[in-house]
Coordinates of C-alpha atoms and ligand atoms in Angstrom, one line a residue:
M26 CA 6.8 -11.6 3.2
E27 CA 5.2 -12.0 -0.3
K28 CA 2.2 -14.4 -0.4
Y29 CA 3.6 -16.6 -3.2
S30 CA 7.4 -16.0 -2.8
G31 CA 9.3 -19.2 -3.7
K32 CA 6.2 -20.6 -5.6
R33 CA 6.7 -21.5 -9.6
A34 CA 3.7 -21.3 -11.7
L35 CA 3.1 -22.2 -15.5
I36 CA 0.1 -20.6 -17.2
T37 CA -0.8 -21.6 -20.7
G38 CA -2.3 -18.8 -22.7
G39 CA -0.9 -16.4 -20.1
S40 CA 0.2 -13.9 -22.8
S41 CA -3.4 -12.0 -22.8
G42 CA -6.9 -11.8 -21.0
I43 CA -7.6 -14.0 -18.0
G44 CA -4.2 -15.8 -18.0
L45 CA -2.4 -12.5 -17.7
S46 CA -4.3 -11.5 -15.1
I47 CA -3.5 -14.6 -13.1
A48 CA 0.2 -14.1 -14.2
R49 CA 0.2 -10.2 -13.0
L50 CA -1.3 -11.2 -9.7
L51 CA 0.8 -14.3 -8.9
A52 CA 4.1 -12.1 -9.8
A53 CA 3.1 -9.1 -7.8
E54 CA 3.3 -11.6 -4.7
G55 CA 6.6 -12.8 -5.5
A56 CA 5.8 -16.1 -7.7
Q57 CA 7.9 -17.2 -10.5
V58 CA 5.8 -17.2 -13.6
M59 CA 6.1 -18.7 -16.9
V60 CA 3.2 -17.8 -19.4
T61 CA 2.8 -19.1 -23.2
G62 CA 1.1 -17.9 -26.3
R63 CA 1.6 -17.6 -29.8
K64 CA 1.7 -14.1 -30.8
E65 CA 5.2 -12.5 -30.5
A66 CA 4.3 -9.2 -29.9
E67 CA 2.0 -10.2 -26.7
L68 CA 4.7 -12.7 -25.3
E69 CA 7.4 -9.6 -25.7
A70 CA 5.4 -7.4 -23.7
A71 CA 4.9 -10.2 -20.9
G72 CA 8.6 -10.6 -21.0
E73 CA 8.9 -6.9 -20.5
E74 CA 6.7 -7.1 -17.2
G75 CA 9.2 -9.7 -15.9
L76 CA 7.4 -13.1 -16.7
V77 CA 8.9 -15.6 -18.3
A78 CA 7.3 -15.3 -21.6
I79 CA 7.7 -18.8 -24.2
R80 CA 6.0 -19.1 -27.5
S81 CA 4.1 -22.4 -27.5
D82 CA 1.4 -23.4 -29.3
A83 CA -0.7 -26.0 -27.3
T84 CA -1.7 -27.9 -30.3
S85 CA 1.8 -28.8 -31.3
K86 CA 3.5 -32.0 -29.6
A87 CA 6.9 -30.5 -30.3
D88 CA 6.1 -27.3 -28.6
I89 CA 4.6 -29.1 -25.4
D90 CA 7.8 -31.1 -25.4
S91 CA 10.1 -28.2 -25.7
L92 CA 7.9 -26.4 -22.9
A93 CA 8.3 -28.8 -20.4
G94 CA 12.1 -28.7 -21.1
K95 CA 12.0 -25.0 -20.5
V96 CA 9.9 -25.4 -17.3
E97 CA 12.6 -28.1 -16.0
E98 CA 15.3 -25.8 -16.8
A99 CA 14.0 -22.5 -15.6
F100 CA 12.1 -23.7 -12.4
G101 CA 13.0 -27.6 -11.8
Q102 CA 9.3 -28.3 -10.5
L103 CA 6.0 -26.4 -10.6
D104 CA 3.6 -25.5 -7.5
A105 CA 0.7 -24.6 -10.0
V106 CA -0.3 -25.1 -13.4
F107 CA -3.0 -23.2 -15.1
L108 CA -4.1 -24.8 -18.2
N109 CA -5.9 -21.7 -19.7
A110 CA -5.1 -21.6 -23.2
G111 CA -8.1 -21.8 -25.2
I112 CA -10.2 -20.4 -28.5
T113 CA -13.7 -19.9 -29.3
D114 CA -15.7 -19.9 -32.7
S115 CA -19.5 -20.0 -33.2
A116 CA -21.7 -21.6 -35.8
S117 CA -25.1 -23.5 -35.8
L118 CA -25.0 -27.2 -35.8
E119 CA -26.0 -27.0 -39.7
A120 CA -23.2 -24.5 -40.4
T121 CA -20.5 -26.1 -38.2
T122 CA -17.3 -27.5 -40.3
E123 CA -15.3 -30.5 -39.3
Q124 CA -12.2 -28.2 -39.4
M125 CA -13.8 -25.9 -37.0
Y126 CA -14.7 -28.9 -34.9
D127 CA -10.9 -30.1 -35.0
V128 CA -9.3 -26.9 -34.7
I129 CA -11.4 -26.1 -31.4
F130 CA -10.9 -29.2 -29.7
A131 CA -7.2 -29.4 -30.5
A132 CA -6.8 -26.1 -28.8
N133 CA -9.2 -26.5 -25.8
T134 CA -9.4 -30.1 -25.2
K135 CA -6.3 -32.2 -26.6
G136 CA -3.7 -29.4 -26.2
P137 CA -4.8 -29.4 -22.3
Y138 CA -4.8 -33.2 -22.0
F139 CA -1.2 -33.8 -23.4
T140 CA 0.5 -30.6 -22.0
L141 CA -0.4 -32.1 -18.4
R142 CA 0.6 -35.5 -19.3
R143 CA 3.9 -34.1 -20.5
L144 CA 4.2 -31.8 -17.2
L145 CA 3.1 -34.8 -14.7
P146 CA 7.1 -35.3 -13.7
L147 CA 7.2 -31.8 -13.2
L148 CA 4.4 -31.5 -10.7
A149 CA 5.6 -30.7 -7.1
E150 CA 4.1 -32.7 -4.3
G151 CA 1.1 -30.4 -3.0
S152 CA 0.5 -28.7 -6.3
G153 CA -2.6 -27.5 -7.9
V154 CA -3.8 -27.8 -11.4
V155 CA -6.4 -25.4 -12.7
L156 CA -8.2 -25.6 -15.9
T157 CA -10.2 -22.9 -17.4
T158 CA -13.6 -24.4 -18.7
S159 CA -16.6 -22.2 -19.4
V160 CA -20.4 -21.7 -18.2
L161 CA -21.2 -22.7 -21.6
N162 CA -20.5 -26.5 -20.3
V163 CA -23.6 -26.5 -18.4
V164 CA -25.9 -24.7 -20.5
G165 CA -27.6 -24.8 -24.1
Y166 CA -26.4 -21.8 -25.9
S167 CA -27.2 -21.6 -29.5
D168 CA -24.4 -21.8 -31.9
H169 CA -21.7 -22.6 -29.5
G170 CA -21.8 -26.4 -29.6
V171 CA -18.4 -27.1 -30.4
Y172 CA -16.9 -24.7 -28.2
A173 CA -19.3 -26.0 -25.1
A174 CA -18.6 -29.6 -25.8
S175 CA -14.6 -29.1 -25.9
K176 CA -15.0 -27.5 -22.5
A177 CA -17.7 -30.0 -20.9
A178 CA -14.7 -32.6 -22.1
L179 CA -12.1 -30.6 -20.0
R180 CA -14.6 -30.3 -17.1
S181 CA -14.7 -34.0 -17.0
M182 CA -10.8 -34.2 -17.3
A183 CA -10.6 -32.2 -14.3
R184 CA -12.3 -35.1 -12.5
T185 CA -10.3 -37.9 -13.8
W186 CA -7.2 -36.1 -13.2
A187 CA -8.2 -35.3 -9.5
R188 CA -8.7 -38.9 -8.8
E189 CA -5.7 -40.0 -10.8
L190 CA -3.4 -37.6 -9.2
L191 CA -4.7 -38.0 -5.5
P192 CA -1.5 -40.1 -4.7
R193 CA 1.1 -37.5 -5.9
G194 CA -0.6 -34.9 -3.5
V195 CA -1.8 -33.0 -6.7
R196 CA -5.4 -31.2 -6.7
V197 CA -7.0 -30.7 -10.0
N198 CA -10.0 -28.2 -10.2
A199 CA -11.6 -26.0 -12.7
V200 CA -12.5 -22.4 -12.8
S201 CA -15.7 -21.6 -15.2
P202 CA -15.8 -18.1 -16.4
G203 CA -19.1 -16.5 -17.6
P204 CA -19.0 -13.7 -20.0
I205 CA -15.5 -11.8 -19.3
G206 CA -14.3 -8.7 -20.9
T207 CA -11.3 -10.0 -22.9
R208 CA -10.6 -9.9 -26.5
I209 CA -12.2 -13.6 -27.0
L210 CA -15.6 -11.8 -25.9
H211 CA -15.2 -9.0 -28.3
K212 CA -14.1 -11.3 -31.1
N213 CA -12.1 -8.7 -32.8
L214 CA -15.6 -6.8 -33.6
P215 CA -15.6 -2.8 -34.1
A216 CA -15.6 -1.4 -30.6
E217 CA -19.2 -0.2 -30.8
V218 CA -20.7 -3.5 -32.0
A219 CA -18.9 -5.4 -29.2
D220 CA -20.2 -2.8 -26.5
E221 CA -23.6 -3.6 -27.8
M222 CA -23.3 -7.2 -27.8
A223 CA -21.6 -6.8 -24.4
A224 CA -24.7 -4.9 -23.1
G225 CA -27.0 -7.4 -24.5
I226 CA -25.0 -10.3 -22.5
A227 CA -24.8 -8.1 -19.2
A228 CA -28.4 -7.7 -19.1
Q229 CA -29.1 -11.6 -19.0
I230 CA -26.6 -12.1 -16.0
P231 CA -28.0 -11.6 -12.6
M232 CA -25.5 -9.2 -11.4
Q233 CA -26.2 -7.3 -14.7
R234 CA -22.7 -6.8 -15.7
I235 CA -19.7 -8.7 -17.9
G236 CA -16.8 -10.0 -15.5
N237 CA -13.5 -8.6 -15.6
P238 CA -10.2 -11.0 -15.9
E239 CA -9.1 -10.3 -12.5
E240 CA -12.1 -11.8 -11.0
V241 CA -11.6 -14.8 -12.5
A242 CA -7.7 -15.0 -11.9
R243 CA -8.4 -14.6 -8.3
A244 CA -10.8 -17.7 -8.4
A245 CA -8.2 -19.4 -10.3
I246 CA -5.2 -18.6 -7.8
F247 CA -7.6 -19.7 -4.7
L248 CA -8.0 -23.0 -6.4
A249 CA -4.4 -23.3 -7.1
F250 CA -2.9 -22.7 -3.9
D251 CA -5.7 -22.1 -0.9
A252 CA -8.3 -24.6 -1.8
T253 CA -6.2 -27.6 -0.1
Y254 CA -9.4 -29.6 0.8
T255 CA -10.9 -29.3 -2.7
T256 CA -10.0 -31.4 -5.7
G257 CA -12.4 -32.4 -8.9
A258 CA -14.7 -29.2 -8.5
E259 CA -15.3 -26.5 -10.9
L260 CA -16.1 -22.9 -9.4
P261 CA -18.4 -20.7 -11.5
V262 CA -17.3 -17.0 -11.9
D263 CA -20.2 -15.9 -13.6
G264 CA -22.0 -13.2 -11.8
G265 CA -24.6 -15.9 -10.6
G266 CA -25.4 -16.8 -14.4
T267 CA -25.4 -20.6 -13.9
Q268 CA -26.8 -20.7 -10.2
L269 CA -29.6 -18.0 -9.7
Ligands
NAP223 N1 -13.5 -14.1 -21.9 C1 -14.7 -15.1 -21.7 O1 -15.9 -14.6 -21.8 C2 -14.5 -16.5 -21.4 C3 -15.5 -17.0 -20.9 C4 -15.6 -18.6 -20.5 C5 -14.3 -19.1 -20.9 N2 -13.2 -18.5 -21.2 C6 -11.8 -19.3 -21.4 O2 -10.8 -18.4 -20.6 C7 -9.7 -18.9 -21.4 C8 -8.8 -17.5 -21.5 O3 -9.7 -16.8 -22.3 P1 -9.5 -15.2 -22.5 O4 -11.1 -15.0 -22.2 O5 -8.6 -14.5 -21.5 O6 -9.2 -14.7 -24.0 P2 -7.7 -14.5 -24.8 O7 -7.3 -12.8 -24.1 O8 -8.2 -14.6 -26.2 O9 -6.7 -15.1 -24.1 C9 -6.4 -16.6 -24.5 C10 -5.1 -16.8 -24.6 O10 -5.0 -18.4 -25.0 C11 -3.7 -18.2 -26.0 N3 -4.0 -19.5 -26.9 C12 -5.0 -19.7 -27.6 N4 -4.7 -20.6 -28.6 C13 -3.7 -21.3 -28.1 C14 -2.8 -22.0 -28.7 N5 -3.3 -22.9 -29.4 N6 -1.5 -22.4 -28.1 C15 -1.1 -21.4 -27.0 N7 -1.8 -20.4 -26.9 C16 -3.0 -20.2 -27.2 C17 -3.7 -17.0 -26.6 O11 -2.5 -16.6 -27.0 P3 -2.3 -16.3 -28.6 O12 -3.4 -15.7 -29.3 O13 -1.1 -15.8 -28.9 O14 -1.9 -18.1 -29.0 C18 -4.1 -16.0 -25.0 O15 -3.1 -16.0 -24.2 C19 -9.9 -19.5 -22.7 O16 -9.5 -20.9 -22.5 C20 -11.4 -19.5 -22.9 O17 -12.3 -20.5 -23.6 C21 -13.2 -17.3 -21.5

């Protein structure tokens, strides 16, 4: 019997990177998996892998409403929700624009907040919610003030929601990645520049390497399904970066 047979999971930002890894691992173990994203080509590719792929912008109320309807239609209820969609951008305090602030907070903070709010009636008893935060919410790293603050807010929400959802038997936790080899880290830079940047980052990590998306996915899945006595917590997956 496959480990997640009969389980129903939604992964926002499941069309790429960490979210797609979560989706693949769950689907390989028998779960029914719905993923969201905005780019058609990636959604199409996810659909071809057998995932239910929905175009849904986490910053759009209409899309969130419609997504909840599609979840209900396809699965009825959910056993796991991974609020993983997120974006990054960097600028010093001096160079940050109000627009950049609003765009990042809309995707990383407001989006997950109102997505979970809309999904509440669909959460099955005993289900797990996992938020993707970032190690940057506990360290001061130049030029990432807006992104770090957006993730710190999300980390705080994990605590509040964990408390509020206790009576429903729903656990809420966060997985906090360090540098992971996805396109968000490469920032569409030419391969050579991206490799050089990644080597520089890796040199600062105790394990001396960048993580891979599957390593985060396994931790997120653990929090969603196996961590039955854990709620309101944040699990770093960062090669020891924030701990050693
Ligand atoms: N990689 C790292 O080093 C790292 C470190 C710490 C935290 N994280 C966090 O991990 C999460 C996943 O990132 P990743 O590294 O896997 O990057 P990624 O490959 O770029 O994946 C991001 C996913 O989010 C989706 N997304 C972004 N904005 C969205 C929106 N408004 N509505 C719906 N979907 C949206 C993207 O799809 P579309 O582009 O099609 O919208 C994509 O599926 C993010 O929350 C990120 O902040 C990553």
